[in-house]
Coordinates of C-alpha atoms in Angstrom, one line a residue:
X174 CA -42.3 -50.0 -45.8
X175 CA -41.7 -53.6 -47.1
X176 CA -39.8 -52.4 -50.2
X177 CA -37.8 -50.1 -48.0
X178 CA -37.1 -53.0 -45.6
X179 CA -35.7 -55.1 -48.5
X180 CA -33.5 -52.2 -49.7
X181 CA -32.4 -51.7 -46.1
X182 CA -31.5 -55.4 -45.7
X183 CA -29.5 -55.3 -49.0
X184 CA -27.7 -52.1 -48.1
X185 CA -26.9 -53.3 -44.6
X186 CA -25.4 -56.4 -45.9
X187 CA -23.2 -54.5 -48.4
X188 CA -22.2 -51.9 -45.8
X189 CA -21.3 -54.1 -42.9
X190 CA -17.5 -53.9 -42.7
X191 CA -16.3 -56.9 -40.8
X192 CA -18.9 -59.7 -40.5
X193 CA -18.4 -62.0 -37.6
X194 CA -21.4 -64.1 -36.6
X195 CA -25.1 -64.2 -37.1
X196 CA -27.2 -63.4 -34.0
X197 CA -30.9 -63.8 -33.8
X198 CA -33.8 -62.8 -31.6
X199 CA -37.3 -61.7 -31.2
X200 CA -38.9 -58.4 -30.3
X201 CA -42.2 -58.3 -28.4
X202 CA -44.5 -55.6 -27.1
X203 CA -46.8 -56.4 -24.3
X204 CA -46.1 -60.0 -25.0
X205 CA -47.0 -59.9 -28.7
X206 CA -44.7 -60.0 -31.6
X207 CA -43.7 -56.7 -33.0
X208 CA -42.9 -56.4 -36.7
X209 CA -40.9 -53.7 -38.5
X210 CA -38.8 -52.9 -35.5
X211 CA -35.3 -51.7 -36.4
X212 CA -32.4 -53.6 -34.7
X213 CA -28.8 -52.6 -34.9
X214 CA -25.3 -53.6 -33.7
X215 CA -24.0 -50.1 -34.2
X216 CA -22.8 -51.0 -37.7
X217 CA -25.6 -52.5 -39.7
X218 CA -29.4 -52.8 -39.4
X219 CA -32.0 -55.5 -39.5
X220 CA -35.8 -55.3 -39.3
X221 CA -38.1 -57.7 -37.5
X222 CA -40.6 -59.7 -39.5
X223 CA -44.3 -60.1 -38.8
X224 CA -43.4 -62.7 -36.1
X225 CA -41.0 -60.3 -34.4
X226 CA -38.0 -62.2 -35.5
X227 CA -34.7 -60.7 -36.7
X228 CA -31.2 -61.8 -37.6
X229 CA -28.1 -59.6 -37.9
X230 CA -24.6 -60.3 -39.1
X231 CA -22.7 -59.2 -36.1
X232 CA -19.7 -56.9 -36.7
X233 CA -16.6 -58.1 -34.9
X234 CA -16.3 -54.7 -33.2
X235 CA -19.9 -54.6 -32.0
X236 CA -20.4 -54.2 -28.2
X237 CA -24.2 -54.0 -28.1
X238 CA -27.2 -55.2 -30.0
X239 CA -30.0 -52.7 -29.6
X240 CA -33.4 -51.4 -30.8
X241 CA -34.4 -48.1 -32.4
X242 CA -37.3 -47.9 -29.8
X243 CA -40.4 -47.7 -32.0
X244 CA -43.3 -45.2 -31.7
X245 CA -45.6 -45.9 -28.7
X246 CA -43.3 -48.4 -27.0
X247 CA -40.6 -48.2 -24.3
X248 CA -38.0 -50.7 -22.9
X249 CA -38.1 -51.4 -19.1
X250 CA -36.7 -48.3 -17.4
X251 CA -37.2 -49.2 -13.7
X252 CA -33.4 -49.3 -13.2
X253 CA -33.2 -45.6 -14.2
X254 CA -31.9 -46.4 -17.7
X255 CA -34.1 -47.7 -20.6
X256 CA -33.0 -51.2 -21.4
X257 CA -33.3 -51.1 -25.1
X258 CA -29.8 -52.6 -25.5
X259 CA -28.0 -55.8 -24.5
X260 CA -24.3 -56.3 -24.2
X261 CA -22.7 -58.8 -26.7
X262 CA -21.7 -62.1 -25.0
X263 CA -19.3 -64.1 -27.3
X264 CA -21.1 -67.3 -26.1
X265 CA -24.6 -66.0 -26.8
X266 CA -26.4 -66.1 -30.1
X267 CA -30.0 -65.2 -29.1
X268 CA -31.0 -61.7 -27.9
X269 CA -34.7 -61.2 -27.2
X270 CA -36.3 -57.9 -26.4
X271 CA -39.5 -57.2 -24.5
X272 CA -41.1 -53.7 -24.8
X273 CA -44.2 -52.2 -23.2
X274 CA -46.7 -49.7 -24.5
X275 CA -46.1 -46.2 -23.3
X276 CA -49.0 -44.6 -21.4
X277 CA -50.8 -41.8 -23.2
X278 CA -51.6 -40.7 -26.7
X279 CA -48.8 -42.1 -29.0
X280 CA -49.2 -39.1 -31.3
X281 CA -48.3 -36.5 -28.6
X282 CA -45.4 -36.3 -26.3
X283 CA -43.4 -34.1 -23.9
X284 CA -39.6 -34.5 -23.8
X285 CA -37.8 -33.1 -20.7
X286 CA -34.4 -32.1 -22.0
X287 CA -31.7 -31.6 -19.4
X288 CA -28.1 -30.6 -19.8
X289 CA -25.2 -31.0 -17.4
X290 CA -26.5 -32.3 -14.1
X291 CA -22.8 -32.5 -13.2
X292 CA -23.2 -34.1 -9.7
X293 CA -20.1 -33.9 -7.6
X294 CA -20.7 -33.3 -3.9
X295 CA -23.4 -34.3 -1.4
X296 CA -24.6 -30.6 -1.5
X297 CA -25.0 -30.9 -5.3
X298 CA -27.1 -34.1 -4.9
X299 CA -29.2 -32.4 -2.2
X300 CA -30.1 -29.5 -4.5
X301 CA -30.7 -31.9 -7.4
X302 CA -33.3 -33.8 -5.4
X303 CA -34.8 -30.9 -3.5
X304 CA -35.1 -28.4 -6.3
X305 CA -34.9 -30.1 -9.8
X306 CA -36.8 -33.3 -9.0
X307 CA -40.0 -31.6 -7.6
X308 CA -39.9 -29.0 -10.4
X309 CA -39.8 -31.6 -13.2
X310 CA -42.5 -33.7 -11.4
X311 CA -44.7 -30.6 -11.4
X312 CA -44.1 -30.1 -15.1
X313 CA -44.9 -33.7 -15.9
X314 CA -48.2 -33.4 -14.0
X315 CA -49.3 -31.0 -16.7
X316 CA -49.1 -33.7 -19.4
X317 CA -51.8 -36.1 -18.4
X318 CA -52.7 -38.3 -21.3
X319 CA -49.5 -37.5 -23.2
X320 CA -46.4 -39.7 -23.6
X321 CA -43.5 -38.3 -21.6
X322 CA -39.8 -39.1 -21.7
X323 CA -36.5 -37.3 -21.0
X324 CA -32.9 -36.8 -22.3
X325 CA -29.9 -36.0 -20.3
X326 CA -27.3 -34.3 -22.5
X327 CA -24.2 -35.6 -20.8
X328 CA -21.9 -34.6 -17.9
X329 CA -24.1 -36.7 -15.6
X330 CA -21.5 -36.3 -12.9
X331 CA -18.3 -34.2 -12.5
X332 CA -15.8 -37.1 -12.8
X333 CA -17.4 -38.7 -9.7
X334 CA -18.8 -41.9 -11.2
X335 CA -20.5 -43.1 -8.0
X336 CA -22.9 -40.2 -8.6
X337 CA -24.3 -42.2 -11.5
X338 CA -26.2 -44.1 -8.9
X339 CA -27.7 -40.8 -7.6
X340 CA -28.7 -39.9 -11.1
X341 CA -30.4 -43.3 -11.6
X342 CA -32.3 -42.8 -8.4
X343 CA -33.5 -39.4 -9.7
X344 CA -34.6 -41.0 -12.9
X345 CA -36.5 -43.7 -11.1
X346 CA -38.3 -41.2 -9.0
X347 CA -39.4 -39.3 -12.1
X348 CA -40.8 -42.5 -13.4
X349 CA -40.2 -41.7 -17.1
X350 CA -37.6 -43.1 -19.5
X351 CA -34.6 -40.8 -19.7
X352 CA -32.2 -41.4 -22.5
X353 CA -28.5 -40.5 -21.8
X354 CA -25.9 -38.8 -23.9
X355 CA -22.2 -39.1 -23.0
X356 CA -20.4 -35.9 -22.0
X357 CA -16.7 -35.2 -21.5
X358 CA -17.0 -35.7 -17.7
X359 CA -18.6 -39.1 -18.2
X360 CA -15.3 -40.5 -19.6
X361 CA -12.9 -42.1 -17.1
X362 CA -10.3 -39.4 -16.3
X363 CA -8.4 -41.7 -13.9
X364 CA -7.7 -44.4 -16.5
X365 CA -4.1 -45.0 -17.6
X366 CA -3.5 -43.6 -21.0
X367 CA -2.7 -46.4 -23.5
X368 CA -3.2 -46.9 -27.2
X369 CA -6.2 -49.1 -26.6
X370 CA -7.7 -47.4 -23.5
X371 CA -11.5 -47.4 -23.5
X372 CA -12.2 -44.2 -21.6
X373 CA -16.0 -44.7 -22.1
X374 CA -16.0 -48.1 -20.3
X375 CA -17.8 -46.8 -17.1
X376 CA -20.5 -45.0 -19.2
X377 CA -21.1 -48.0 -21.4
X378 CA -21.4 -50.3 -18.4
X379 CA -23.9 -48.0 -16.7
X380 CA -25.8 -46.5 -19.7
X381 CA -25.2 -48.6 -22.9
X382 CA -24.2 -47.6 -26.4
X383 CA -22.8 -44.2 -27.3
X384 CA -25.0 -43.7 -30.3
X385 CA -28.6 -44.8 -30.9
X386 CA -32.1 -43.6 -31.7
X387 CA -35.6 -43.6 -30.2
X388 CA -39.0 -42.5 -31.7
X389 CA -41.6 -40.4 -30.0
X390 CA -44.7 -39.5 -31.9
X391 CA -43.4 -39.2 -35.5
X392 CA -40.1 -37.6 -34.3
X393 CA -36.9 -39.5 -34.3
X394 CA -34.4 -38.6 -31.5
X395 CA -30.9 -39.5 -32.6
X396 CA -28.2 -39.6 -29.8
X397 CA -24.6 -39.1 -30.9
X398 CA -21.2 -38.9 -29.2
X399 CA -19.1 -35.8 -30.1
X400 CA -16.4 -36.0 -27.5
X401 CA -13.0 -37.5 -28.6
X402 CA -11.4 -38.2 -25.2
X403 CA -7.6 -38.6 -24.9
X404 CA -7.4 -39.2 -21.1
X405 CA -6.8 -37.0 -18.0
X406 CA -9.6 -34.5 -19.0
X407 CA -8.1 -33.8 -22.4
X408 CA -10.6 -34.1 -25.3
X409 CA -11.7 -32.6 -28.6
X410 CA -15.3 -31.9 -29.7
X411 CA -15.8 -33.6 -33.0
X412 CA -18.3 -35.9 -34.8
X413 CA -15.6 -37.5 -36.9
X414 CA -15.9 -41.0 -35.5
X415 CA -15.8 -43.4 -38.5
X416 CA -18.1 -46.1 -37.1
X417 CA -20.7 -43.7 -35.8
X418 CA -20.8 -41.6 -38.9
X419 CA -21.2 -44.7 -41.2
X420 CA -24.0 -45.9 -38.9
X421 CA -25.7 -42.5 -39.1
X422 CA -25.3 -42.2 -42.8
X423 CA -26.9 -45.7 -43.3
X424 CA -29.7 -44.8 -40.9
X425 CA -30.5 -41.6 -42.7
X426 CA -30.0 -42.7 -46.3
X427 CA -31.5 -46.2 -46.0
X428 CA -33.5 -46.9 -42.9
X429 CA -35.6 -43.8 -42.1
X430 CA -38.1 -42.3 -44.5
X431 CA -37.3 -38.9 -45.8
X432 CA -39.1 -35.8 -44.6
X433 CA -39.3 -37.1 -41.0
X434 CA -38.6 -34.8 -38.1
X435 CA -35.3 -35.4 -36.4
X436 CA -33.9 -34.1 -33.2
X437 CA -30.2 -34.9 -33.0
X438 CA -28.8 -34.8 -29.5
X439 CA -25.1 -34.4 -28.5
X440 CA -23.2 -33.1 -25.5
X441 CA -21.2 -30.2 -26.9
X442 CA -22.6 -27.7 -29.4
X443 CA -22.2 -28.2 -33.2
X444 CA -21.4 -24.5 -33.3
X445 CA -19.6 -23.3 -30.2
X446 CA -20.4 -19.6 -30.8
X447 CA -21.4 -17.3 -33.7
X448 CA -17.7 -16.6 -34.4
X449 CA -16.6 -20.2 -34.5
X450 CA -17.0 -22.7 -37.3
X451 CA -18.9 -25.9 -37.0
X452 CA -17.0 -28.7 -35.1
X453 CA -15.4 -31.3 -37.3
X454 CA -18.0 -33.5 -38.9
X455 CA -20.7 -30.8 -38.5
X456 CA -20.8 -29.9 -42.2
X457 CA -21.0 -33.6 -43.0
X458 CA -24.0 -34.1 -40.7
X459 CA -25.8 -31.1 -42.2
X460 CA -25.3 -32.5 -45.7
X461 CA -26.8 -35.8 -44.5
X462 CA -30.0 -34.2 -43.4
X463 CA -30.5 -31.1 -45.6
X464 CA -33.3 -31.4 -48.2
X465 CA -34.2 -34.8 -46.7
X466 CA -35.3 -34.3 -43.1
X467 CA -36.6 -31.6 -40.8
X468 CA -33.8 -31.4 -38.2
X469 CA -33.1 -29.8 -34.9
X470 CA -29.9 -30.0 -32.9
X471 CA -29.8 -30.1 -29.1
X472 CA -26.7 -29.8 -27.0
X473 CA -25.3 -28.7 -23.6
X474 CA -21.7 -28.4 -22.3
X475 CA -21.4 -24.7 -21.9
X476 CA -24.0 -24.1 -19.2
X477 CA -25.3 -21.2 -21.2
X478 CA -28.5 -20.8 -23.3
X479 CA -28.5 -20.0 -27.0
X480 CA -30.4 -20.7 -30.2
X481 CA -28.3 -20.7 -33.3
X482 CA -29.3 -20.9 -37.0
X483 CA -27.0 -23.4 -38.6
X484 CA -28.4 -22.9 -42.1
X485 CA -30.4 -25.4 -44.2
X486 CA -33.4 -24.8 -41.9
X487 CA -31.6 -26.3 -38.9
X488 CA -31.6 -24.7 -35.5
X489 CA -29.3 -25.7 -32.6
X490 CA -30.6 -25.3 -29.1
X491 CA -27.6 -25.1 -26.8
X492 CA -29.2 -25.5 -23.4
X493 CA -28.6 -23.8 -20.1
X494 CA -27.6 -26.3 -17.4
X495 CA -29.7 -28.0 -14.7
X496 CA -26.9 -27.2 -12.3
X497 CA -26.3 -23.6 -13.5
X498 CA -22.8 -22.7 -12.5
X499 CA -22.0 -26.1 -10.9
X500 CA -24.7 -25.8 -8.2
X501 CA -23.1 -22.7 -6.8
X502 CA -25.9 -20.4 -7.6
X503 CA -29.2 -20.1 -9.5
X504 CA -27.9 -19.0 -13.0
X505 CA -25.3 -19.9 -15.5
X506 CA -22.5 -17.6 -16.2
X507 CA -24.6 -15.9 -18.9
X508 CA -27.6 -15.3 -16.6
X509 CA -29.7 -18.2 -17.9
X510 CA -31.6 -19.7 -14.9
X511 CA -31.0 -23.2 -13.7
X512 CA -33.5 -25.3 -15.7
X513 CA -34.3 -27.5 -18.7
X514 CA -36.0 -27.3 -22.0
X515 CA -39.3 -29.0 -22.7
X516 CA -40.1 -30.1 -26.3
X517 CA -43.8 -30.7 -26.9
X518 CA -44.6 -32.9 -29.9
X519 CA -47.8 -33.6 -31.9
X520 CA -47.1 -36.2 -34.5
X521 CA -44.1 -34.7 -36.4
X522 CA -44.5 -31.1 -35.1
X523 CA -42.5 -29.9 -32.2
X524 CA -42.4 -26.7 -30.1
X525 CA -40.4 -25.9 -27.1
X526 CA -39.9 -23.6 -24.0
X527 CA -37.3 -23.2 -21.3
X528 CA -38.5 -24.1 -17.8
X529 CA -36.5 -22.3 -15.1
X530 CA -36.3 -24.3 -11.9
X531 CA -38.6 -23.0 -9.2
X532 CA -40.4 -20.7 -11.5
X533 CA -43.7 -20.8 -13.4
X534 CA -43.8 -21.9 -17.1
X535 CA -44.6 -18.3 -18.2
X536 CA -41.4 -16.9 -16.5
X537 CA -39.6 -16.4 -19.8
X538 CA -37.7 -13.1 -19.1
X539 CA -36.6 -10.9 -16.2
X540 CA -36.7 -7.1 -16.0
X541 CA -34.2 -4.7 -14.4
X542 CA -34.8 -1.1 -13.4
X543 CA -32.7 1.8 -14.4
X544 CA -29.2 1.7 -13.0
X545 CA -28.9 -2.1 -12.9
X546 CA -26.7 -2.6 -15.9
X547 CA -23.5 -0.5 -16.3
X548 CA -23.7 -0.3 -20.1
X549 CA -27.2 1.2 -20.1
X550 CA -27.4 3.2 -16.8
X551 CA -30.6 5.2 -17.9
X552 CA -32.4 2.3 -19.4
X553 CA -34.8 -0.4 -18.2
X554 CA -33.5 -3.8 -19.3
X555 CA -35.1 -7.2 -20.1
X556 CA -33.0 -10.4 -20.0
X557 CA -34.5 -13.0 -22.4
X558 CA -32.4 -16.1 -22.1
X559 CA -34.2 -18.3 -24.7
X560 CA -34.3 -15.5 -27.3
X561 CA -34.0 -16.3 -31.0
X562 CA -34.3 -14.2 -34.1
X563 CA -38.1 -14.9 -34.3
X564 CA -38.8 -13.4 -30.9
X565 CA -40.1 -9.8 -30.5
X566 CA -39.2 -7.6 -27.5
X567 CA -41.3 -4.5 -27.3
X568 CA -42.1 -1.8 -24.8
X569 CA -44.8 0.7 -23.7
X570 CA -44.4 3.9 -21.8
X571 CA -47.5 4.9 -19.8
X572 CA -49.6 2.7 -22.1
X573 CA -48.1 4.2 -25.3
X574 CA -46.5 1.7 -27.7
X575 CA -42.8 2.7 -28.2
X576 CA -41.5 0.0 -30.5
X577 CA -38.9 -2.7 -30.3
X578 CA -36.3 -2.6 -27.5
X579 CA -32.7 -2.4 -28.5
X580 CA -30.6 -5.6 -28.2
X581 CA -27.1 -5.4 -26.7
X582 CA -24.4 -7.5 -25.2
X583 CA -23.9 -7.5 -21.5
X584 CA -22.8 -9.4 -18.4
X585 CA -25.6 -10.7 -16.2
X586 CA -26.1 -8.5 -13.1
X587 CA -27.5 -11.5 -11.1
X588 CA -24.3 -13.6 -11.8
X589 CA -22.1 -10.6 -11.0
X590 CA -23.9 -10.2 -7.7
X591 CA -23.4 -13.9 -7.0
X592 CA -19.7 -13.5 -7.6
X593 CA -19.8 -10.5 -5.2
X594 CA -16.4 -9.2 -6.2
X595 CA -14.7 -12.5 -6.0
X596 CA -12.2 -13.2 -8.7
X597 CA -13.9 -15.3 -11.4
X598 CA -11.4 -17.9 -12.6
X599 CA -11.6 -20.8 -15.0
X600 CA -15.1 -22.3 -15.0
X601 CA -16.7 -19.4 -13.1
X602 CA -15.8 -16.6 -15.5
X603 CA -18.9 -14.5 -16.4
X604 CA -20.1 -14.8 -20.1
X605 CA -21.1 -11.7 -22.1
X606 CA -24.1 -12.5 -24.2
X607 CA -26.8 -10.8 -26.4
X608 CA -29.8 -11.8 -24.2
X609 CA -30.3 -8.2 -23.2
X610 CA -32.7 -5.6 -24.5
X611 CA -33.0 -2.0 -23.3
X612 CA -35.4 1.0 -23.5
X613 CA -34.7 4.5 -22.2
X614 CA -37.9 6.1 -20.7
X615 CA -38.6 9.8 -20.7
X616 CA -38.0 11.8 -17.6
X617 CA -41.8 12.0 -16.9
X618 CA -42.5 8.3 -17.5
X619 CA -44.3 6.6 -14.6
X620 CA -44.8 3.0 -15.9
X621 CA -43.0 0.8 -18.4
X622 CA -44.5 -2.4 -19.8
X623 CA -42.3 -4.9 -21.5
X624 CA -44.0 -7.3 -24.0
X625 CA -42.1 -10.4 -25.1
X626 CA -43.5 -12.6 -27.9
X627 CA -41.8 -15.9 -28.5
X628 CA -41.3 -17.8 -31.8
X629 CA -44.7 -19.6 -31.3
X630 CA -46.7 -16.4 -30.7
X631 CA -46.9 -16.8 -26.9
X632 CA -46.9 -13.4 -25.2
X633 CA -45.4 -12.6 -21.8
X634 CA -45.5 -9.2 -20.2
X635 CA -44.1 -7.4 -17.1
X636 CA -44.5 -3.9 -15.8
X637 CA -42.0 -1.6 -14.1
X638 CA -43.1 1.4 -12.0
X639 CA -40.5 4.1 -12.1

C-alpha cells in the first residue's frame, strides 16, 4: 500500500488540472488517527499518513473536500445524510473529519438499494412511511451482526424539493447510512436557464458531491452522475462529464488495487434496453474496469426491473422503483412490484435479491391461471421480475417433470387491471417485457407446480390447482 500511496501522490500531482491552494486536515476514527484514508476534492487524491494527516492541492473548481469512506467506518449520518464531505470555504484551510466504527462484522454487509422514491404529494409520503419504512426495517432486522447501509438511486422527489426533508426523516428512522445519487428530478427545474446555471445546486446543498465512493467489506461502491441537465426538465443521459471521468480514471488506474469488486451506481441505466446502445461514456467506463476489476452496475430511472449483460463480465441491474408507478399502484408499468434490491456482501463476494414491499423475501415470482394473459389463453404463466439468463423456470404436471417453461413478451395483467381501461398516457403507459414464462397443461391435468431457481441456486415453488 505504501508504494501505491507514493505512486498515487505523484500521479495526483501530475493530473491535477488547475492548482489553487493547499488545504490540510486530519481524519480520525473513534477519536484515533486513521492512516491510509483516501481524501479527494473531486479532481485529485491524497492519502492520510499514520497520524491521520493529509494535504491536498485544491483545484480551483472544487466545491467539496471528501473522503472515500473506508472499510468498517462511517461518517455521522444522524441528519439523514452521511457527512463524509465538507463544502469548500475560501477562507478556510483546515478540514478535519471524524468517523465512527460501523456496528457489525466489517467483512459482511447488506446494502439496501432503492430507486426512485419520487415523493410528490402528501399521499406519496404517507405510503412511503406506512409501507416502505416498516418493510425495510423488517429486512434490516434479519441482519443482526452484519454492517448495513443503503443507496438511493436518484429521483428522491418529483421536482418537489421540500420533500427532501421527508426523505431525510425516512433515513433517520431507518438508522443506517444511506448514500444518495442524483437523478433527473433532483435538478432544479424552476431555475432560470443561463450559461452558468448550476441546476444541481439544491441537491449539492442537501446531499453533497455528485460523484464519490464508499467501501463496504472489500467492495467499493462508486456513485456517479449520468444526467446532463439543460433546464426545465430537459436532459440527456450521459457519463461524458470531463471532471468526473478524469476523477474516475485516476481512482481506478491509480488509487484502487486491481481485482477489487466494484459496484457502480448511477441514476439512469447504462443500457436503456437490449435494442439501444450504451449511453455516451458507457464504453469508456467499461474499458476502465474490464480485465482489472469485478464490476456490477446498478441504476434506476425507468421504474422497471431488468438485468442486462453488458459484456466483459459486467451485469447491470436496472431496479424497479420503490414507488412503482409513482405511488399510484403496487407495481411498475412492467409488473415489477414496488420494492428494492438487497445486496449481501461477504468480503469481496456479493449476491442479491429483489424484496417486494409487503411480501416475504421468498416471493420471487407470481403465477397466473389459464386465461389470465391474452397472448397465452390456454397456458399457466409465471411472472419472474428479477429474471436473468442464469435463472431456470421449470414446471411439473401432476408431479411429472415437464421441462422448462417458455419465455415470452407480454404486458402485465396486474398493471392492466390497475389501469382498468383508462387511457395510459405518458408516464403511465404499460411496458411489454420478457419476464413471463408459460406452460400449457393437458386437458386432464389437475395440478401444476412451477419451480423457479435463481442465479444463486435458491429454489422457489408455487402450485396451481386446475
